[in-house]
Tab-separated table of C-alpha atoms and ligand atoms in Angstrom:
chain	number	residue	atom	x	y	z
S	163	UNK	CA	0.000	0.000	0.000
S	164	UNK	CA	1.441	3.535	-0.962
S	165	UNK	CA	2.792	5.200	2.166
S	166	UNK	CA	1.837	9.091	3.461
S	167	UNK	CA	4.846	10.813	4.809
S	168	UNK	CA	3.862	13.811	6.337
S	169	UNK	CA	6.321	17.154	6.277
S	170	UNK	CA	6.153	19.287	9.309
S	171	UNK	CA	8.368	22.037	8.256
S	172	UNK	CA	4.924	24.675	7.978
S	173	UNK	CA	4.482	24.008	11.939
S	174	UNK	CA	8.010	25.671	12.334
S	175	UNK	CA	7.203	28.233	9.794
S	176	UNK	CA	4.247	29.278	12.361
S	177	UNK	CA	6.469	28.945	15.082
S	178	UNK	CA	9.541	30.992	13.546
S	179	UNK	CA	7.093	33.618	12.876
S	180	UNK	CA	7.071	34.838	16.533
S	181	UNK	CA	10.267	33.314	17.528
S	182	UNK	CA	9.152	31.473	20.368
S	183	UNK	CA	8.006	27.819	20.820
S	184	UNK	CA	4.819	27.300	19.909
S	185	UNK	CA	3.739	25.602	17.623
S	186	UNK	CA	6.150	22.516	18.096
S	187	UNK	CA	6.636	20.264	14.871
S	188	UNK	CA	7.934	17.801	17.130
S	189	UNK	CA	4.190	17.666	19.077
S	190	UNK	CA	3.162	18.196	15.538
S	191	UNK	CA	5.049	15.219	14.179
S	192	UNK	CA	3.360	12.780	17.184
S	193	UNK	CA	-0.116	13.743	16.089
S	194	UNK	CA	0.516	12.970	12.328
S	195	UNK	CA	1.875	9.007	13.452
S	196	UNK	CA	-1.359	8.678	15.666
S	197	UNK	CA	-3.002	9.498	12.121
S	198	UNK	CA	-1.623	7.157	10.379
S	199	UNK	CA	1.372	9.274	8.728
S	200	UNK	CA	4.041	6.675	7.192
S	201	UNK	CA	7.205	8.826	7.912
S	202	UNK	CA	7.634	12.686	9.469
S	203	UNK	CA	9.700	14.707	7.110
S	204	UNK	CA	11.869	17.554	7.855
S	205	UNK	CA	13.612	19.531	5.783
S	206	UNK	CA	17.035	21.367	7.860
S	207	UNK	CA	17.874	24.518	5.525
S	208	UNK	CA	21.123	26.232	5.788
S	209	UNK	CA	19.474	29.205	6.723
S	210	UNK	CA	17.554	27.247	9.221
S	211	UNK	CA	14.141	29.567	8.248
S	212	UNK	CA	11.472	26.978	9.609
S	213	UNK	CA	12.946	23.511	11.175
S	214	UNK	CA	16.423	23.855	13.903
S	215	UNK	CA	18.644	21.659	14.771
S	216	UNK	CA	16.891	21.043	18.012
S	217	UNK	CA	13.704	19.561	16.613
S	218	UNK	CA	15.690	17.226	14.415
S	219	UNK	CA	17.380	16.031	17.299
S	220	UNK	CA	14.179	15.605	18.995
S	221	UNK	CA	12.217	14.174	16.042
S	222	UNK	CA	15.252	11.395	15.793
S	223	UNK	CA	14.347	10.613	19.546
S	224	UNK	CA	10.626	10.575	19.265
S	225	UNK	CA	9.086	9.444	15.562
S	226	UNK	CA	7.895	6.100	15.764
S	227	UNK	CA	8.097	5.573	11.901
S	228	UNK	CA	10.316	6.975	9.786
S	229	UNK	CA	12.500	10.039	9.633
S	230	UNK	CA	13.073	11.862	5.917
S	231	UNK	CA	15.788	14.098	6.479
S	232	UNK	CA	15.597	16.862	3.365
S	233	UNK	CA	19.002	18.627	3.015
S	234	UNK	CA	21.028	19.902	0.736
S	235	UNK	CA	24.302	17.757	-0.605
S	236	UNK	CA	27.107	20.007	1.634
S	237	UNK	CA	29.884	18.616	3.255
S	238	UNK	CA	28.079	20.318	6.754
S	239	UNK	CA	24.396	18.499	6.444
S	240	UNK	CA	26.260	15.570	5.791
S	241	UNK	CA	27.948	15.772	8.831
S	242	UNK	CA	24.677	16.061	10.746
S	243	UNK	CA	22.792	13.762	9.107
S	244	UNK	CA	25.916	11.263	9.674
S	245	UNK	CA	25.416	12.149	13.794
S	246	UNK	CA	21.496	12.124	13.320
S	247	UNK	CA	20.965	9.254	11.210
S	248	UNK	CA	17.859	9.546	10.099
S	249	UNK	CA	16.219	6.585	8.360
S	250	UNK	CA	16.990	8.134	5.329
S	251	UNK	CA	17.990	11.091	3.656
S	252	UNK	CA	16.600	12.649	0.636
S	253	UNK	CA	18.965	15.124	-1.277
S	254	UNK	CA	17.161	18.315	-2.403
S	255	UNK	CA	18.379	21.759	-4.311
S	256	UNK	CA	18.810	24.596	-2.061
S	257	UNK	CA	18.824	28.390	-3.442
S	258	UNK	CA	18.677	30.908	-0.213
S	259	UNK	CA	15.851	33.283	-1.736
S	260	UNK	CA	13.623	30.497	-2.718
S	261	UNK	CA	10.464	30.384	-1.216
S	262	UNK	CA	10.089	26.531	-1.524
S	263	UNK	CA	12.409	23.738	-2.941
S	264	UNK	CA	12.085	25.129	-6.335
S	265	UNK	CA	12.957	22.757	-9.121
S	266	UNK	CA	14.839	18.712	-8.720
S	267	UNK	CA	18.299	18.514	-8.356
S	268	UNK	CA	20.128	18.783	-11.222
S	269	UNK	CA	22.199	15.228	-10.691
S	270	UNK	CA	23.340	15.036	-14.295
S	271	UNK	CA	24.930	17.727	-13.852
S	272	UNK	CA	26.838	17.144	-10.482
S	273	UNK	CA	27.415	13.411	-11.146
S	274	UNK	CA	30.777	12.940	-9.079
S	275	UNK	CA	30.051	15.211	-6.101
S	276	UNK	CA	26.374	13.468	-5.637
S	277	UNK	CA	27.931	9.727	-5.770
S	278	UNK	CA	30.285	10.472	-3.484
S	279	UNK	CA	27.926	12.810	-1.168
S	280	UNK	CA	25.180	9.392	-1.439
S	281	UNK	CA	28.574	7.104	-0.994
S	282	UNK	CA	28.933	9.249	2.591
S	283	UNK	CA	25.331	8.484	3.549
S	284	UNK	CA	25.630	4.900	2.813
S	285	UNK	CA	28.857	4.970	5.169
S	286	UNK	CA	26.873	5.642	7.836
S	287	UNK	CA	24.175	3.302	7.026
S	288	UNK	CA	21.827	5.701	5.535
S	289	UNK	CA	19.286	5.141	2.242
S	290	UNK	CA	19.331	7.836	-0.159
S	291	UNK	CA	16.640	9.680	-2.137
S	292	UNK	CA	17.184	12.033	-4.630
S	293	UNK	CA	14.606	14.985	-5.260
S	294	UNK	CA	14.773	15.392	-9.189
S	295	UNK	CA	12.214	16.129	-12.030
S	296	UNK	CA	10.510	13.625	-14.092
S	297	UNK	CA	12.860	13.880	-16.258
S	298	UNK	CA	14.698	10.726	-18.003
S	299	UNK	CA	18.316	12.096	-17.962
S	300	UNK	CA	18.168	12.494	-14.576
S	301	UNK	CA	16.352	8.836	-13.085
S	302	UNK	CA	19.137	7.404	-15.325
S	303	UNK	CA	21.687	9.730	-13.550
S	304	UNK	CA	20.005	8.977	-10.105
S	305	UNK	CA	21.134	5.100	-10.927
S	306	UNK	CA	24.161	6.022	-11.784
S	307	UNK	CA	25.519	8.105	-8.906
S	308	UNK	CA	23.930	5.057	-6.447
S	309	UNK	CA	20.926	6.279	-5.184
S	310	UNK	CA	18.267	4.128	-3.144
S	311	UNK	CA	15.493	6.456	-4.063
S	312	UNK	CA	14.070	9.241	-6.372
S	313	UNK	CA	11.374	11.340	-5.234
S	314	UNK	CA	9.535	12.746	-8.239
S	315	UNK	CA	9.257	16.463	-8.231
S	316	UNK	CA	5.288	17.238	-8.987
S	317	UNK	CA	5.376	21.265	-8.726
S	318	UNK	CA	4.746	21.278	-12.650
S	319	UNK	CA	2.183	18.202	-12.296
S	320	UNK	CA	0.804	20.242	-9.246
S	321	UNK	CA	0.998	23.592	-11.085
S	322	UNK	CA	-0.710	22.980	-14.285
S	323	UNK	CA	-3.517	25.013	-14.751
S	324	UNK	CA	-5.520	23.254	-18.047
S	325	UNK	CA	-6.506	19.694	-18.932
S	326	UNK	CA	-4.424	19.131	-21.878
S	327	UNK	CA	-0.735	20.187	-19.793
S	328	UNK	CA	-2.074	18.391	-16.429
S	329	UNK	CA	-2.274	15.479	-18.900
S	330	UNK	CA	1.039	16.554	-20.125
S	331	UNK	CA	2.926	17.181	-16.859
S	332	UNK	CA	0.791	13.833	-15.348
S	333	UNK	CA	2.216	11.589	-18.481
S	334	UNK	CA	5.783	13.035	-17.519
S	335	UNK	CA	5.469	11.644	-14.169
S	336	UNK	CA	4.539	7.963	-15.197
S	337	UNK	CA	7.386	7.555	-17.394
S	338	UNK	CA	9.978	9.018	-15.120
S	339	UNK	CA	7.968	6.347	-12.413
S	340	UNK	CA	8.386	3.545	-14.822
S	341	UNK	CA	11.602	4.032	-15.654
S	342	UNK	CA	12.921	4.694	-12.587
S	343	UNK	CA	11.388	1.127	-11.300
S	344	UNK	CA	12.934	-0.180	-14.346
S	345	UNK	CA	15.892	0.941	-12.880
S	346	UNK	CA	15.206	-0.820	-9.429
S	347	UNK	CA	15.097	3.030	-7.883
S	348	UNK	CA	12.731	3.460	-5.173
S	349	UNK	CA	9.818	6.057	-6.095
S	350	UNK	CA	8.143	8.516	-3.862
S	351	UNK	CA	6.833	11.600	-5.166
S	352	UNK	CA	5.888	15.173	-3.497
S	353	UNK	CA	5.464	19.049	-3.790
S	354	UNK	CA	2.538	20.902	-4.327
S	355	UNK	CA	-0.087	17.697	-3.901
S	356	UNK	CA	-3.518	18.127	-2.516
S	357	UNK	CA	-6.188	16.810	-1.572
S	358	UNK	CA	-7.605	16.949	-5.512
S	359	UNK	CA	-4.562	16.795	-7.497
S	360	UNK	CA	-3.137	13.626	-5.128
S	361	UNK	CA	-5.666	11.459	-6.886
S	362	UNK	CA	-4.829	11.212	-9.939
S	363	UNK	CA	-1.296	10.016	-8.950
S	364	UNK	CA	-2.541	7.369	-6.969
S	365	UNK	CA	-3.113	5.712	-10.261
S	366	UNK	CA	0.979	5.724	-10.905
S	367	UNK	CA	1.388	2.091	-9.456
S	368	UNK	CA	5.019	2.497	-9.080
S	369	UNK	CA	4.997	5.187	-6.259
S	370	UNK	CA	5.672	3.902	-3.455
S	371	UNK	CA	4.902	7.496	-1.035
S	372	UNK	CA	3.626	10.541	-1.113
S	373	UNK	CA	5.632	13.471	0.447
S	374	UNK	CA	3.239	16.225	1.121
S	375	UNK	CA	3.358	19.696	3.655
S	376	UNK	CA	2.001	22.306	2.508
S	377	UNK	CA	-1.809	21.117	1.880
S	378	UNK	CA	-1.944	18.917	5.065
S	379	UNK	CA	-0.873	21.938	7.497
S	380	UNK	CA	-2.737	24.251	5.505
S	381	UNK	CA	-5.979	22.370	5.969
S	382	UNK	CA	-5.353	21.652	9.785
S	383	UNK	CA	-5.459	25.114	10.522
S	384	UNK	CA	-8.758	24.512	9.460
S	385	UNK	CA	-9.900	20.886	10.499
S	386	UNK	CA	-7.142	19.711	13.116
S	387	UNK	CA	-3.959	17.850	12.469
S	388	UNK	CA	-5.484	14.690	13.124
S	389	UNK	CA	-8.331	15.314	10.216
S	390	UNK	CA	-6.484	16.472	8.078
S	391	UNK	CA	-3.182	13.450	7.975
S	392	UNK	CA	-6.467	10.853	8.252
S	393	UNK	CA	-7.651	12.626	5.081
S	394	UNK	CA	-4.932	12.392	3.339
S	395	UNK	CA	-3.750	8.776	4.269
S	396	UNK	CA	-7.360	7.725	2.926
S	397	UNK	CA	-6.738	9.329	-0.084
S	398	UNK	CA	-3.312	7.410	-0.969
S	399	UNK	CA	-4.210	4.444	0.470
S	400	UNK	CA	-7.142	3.930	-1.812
S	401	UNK	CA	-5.617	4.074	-4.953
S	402	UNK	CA	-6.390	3.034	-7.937
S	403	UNK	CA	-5.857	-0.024	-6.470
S	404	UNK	CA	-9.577	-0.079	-6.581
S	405	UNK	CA	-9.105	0.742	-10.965
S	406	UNK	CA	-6.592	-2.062	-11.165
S	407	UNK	CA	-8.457	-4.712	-9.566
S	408	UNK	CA	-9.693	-7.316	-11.780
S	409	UNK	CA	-13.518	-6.230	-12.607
S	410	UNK	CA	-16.319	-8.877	-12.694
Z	982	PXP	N1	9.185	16.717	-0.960
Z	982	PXP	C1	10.263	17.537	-1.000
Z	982	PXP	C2	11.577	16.940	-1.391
Z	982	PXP	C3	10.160	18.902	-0.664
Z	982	PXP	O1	11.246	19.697	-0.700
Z	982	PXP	C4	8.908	19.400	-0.249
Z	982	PXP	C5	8.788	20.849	0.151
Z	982	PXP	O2	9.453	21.049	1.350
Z	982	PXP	C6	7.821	18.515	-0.188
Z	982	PXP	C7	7.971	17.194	-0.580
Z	982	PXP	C8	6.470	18.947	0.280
Z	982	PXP	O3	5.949	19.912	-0.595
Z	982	PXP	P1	4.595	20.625	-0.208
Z	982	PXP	O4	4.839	21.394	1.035
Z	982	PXP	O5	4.317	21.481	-1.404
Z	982	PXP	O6	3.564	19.533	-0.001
């Protein structure tokens, strides 16, 4: 069954916003397991805008499922993520005027520094996913440079604003899913899903999770944590697995 993992970083937006305490991701990240997330995910920027240090210390000592660690491929996240050891890692671009992760990592591009940044992780035990666009250049380069994982970016899936170029950005995410099973890669896929445009993906039988902040903590504002992460689960756990099952 697809898994939900469940990115807190918003509840530390909140929280940053007033520079105290409250809201806590970490209390934050408890309620999403007791809904059913999958895995917490955090995402530790350089200019730590949203998630600190302390609450990926914490999360390591308190998540129950599984710990995503998003960071960027520098010599000094490594090193964290190498004393943290989260249950895996998942390499994303970082520019410092971005509002969001904007774009997949370009790992065509940076072929020798990424192998030997994922050969680090795998040092210290840790699977590695790498955030990239559905794109075929770069699944192939994801297998090349040894990763565990991609995670498909879906901003342009997510963003698409007509029929024909949701089709088009939709189609682009199946092939870059196929081949990247092909290629025995992991798939997850996340960024800019919601509660509508998450359905349609749940067709894509080769994704294995869905990475998704922004709509869940938006909507809990709203509804409640809890609500909102049971939502959501319900939605990826009833894929299309109902469309592929043999009819009659
Ligand atoms: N996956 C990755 C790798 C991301 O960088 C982000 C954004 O932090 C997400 C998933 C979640 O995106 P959103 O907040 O748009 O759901």
């Amino acid at each position: 069954m697809p898994r939900l993992g469940v990115n807190v970083d918003h509840v530390a937006t909140l929280r940053q916003a007033r520079g105290g305490s409250e809201p806590d991701p970490v209390a934050a990240a408890m309620l999403a397991e007791l809904a059913g997330a999958d895995s917490l995910v955090v995402h530790l920027r350089e200019d730590r805008r949203h998630i600190q240090d302390r609450d990926l210390t914490l999360l390591r000592q308190t998540v129950k499922t599984r710990l995503d660690l998003e960071m960027a491929a520098e010599d000094a996240m490594v090193k964290i993520s190498l004393t943290i050891k989260p249950h895996y890692v998942t390499l994303v671009p970082e520019r410092r005027q971005e509002l969001t992760t904007e774009g997949g990592l370009d790992v065509a591009g940076q072929k020798s520094r990424l192998k030997r940044v994922v050969a680090q992780l795998h040092d210290g035990g840790i699977p590695v996913s790498l955030f990239i666009e559905p794109d075929a250049d770069q699944v192939k380069a994801a297998g090349a440079v040894g990763a565990d994982f991609i995670e498909i970016h879906t901003g342009r899936y997510a963003n698409a604003q007509f029929e024909r170029a949701i089709e088009s950005e939709f189609q682009s995410v199946v092939k870059a899913a196929q081949l990247a099973a092909k290629l025995k890669l992991g798939v997850n896929a996340g960024h800019g899903l919601n509660y509508v445009n998450v359905q349609r993906l749940t067709t894509i039988s080769e994704i294995e999770e869905y990475n998704i902040g922004h709509s869940i903590i938006a909507r809990a504002v709203l509804v409640g944590l809890d609500q909102a992460v049971r939502e959501m689960k319900q939605l990826v756990s009833r894929p299309a697995a109902a469309s592929r099952a043999p009819r009659g």
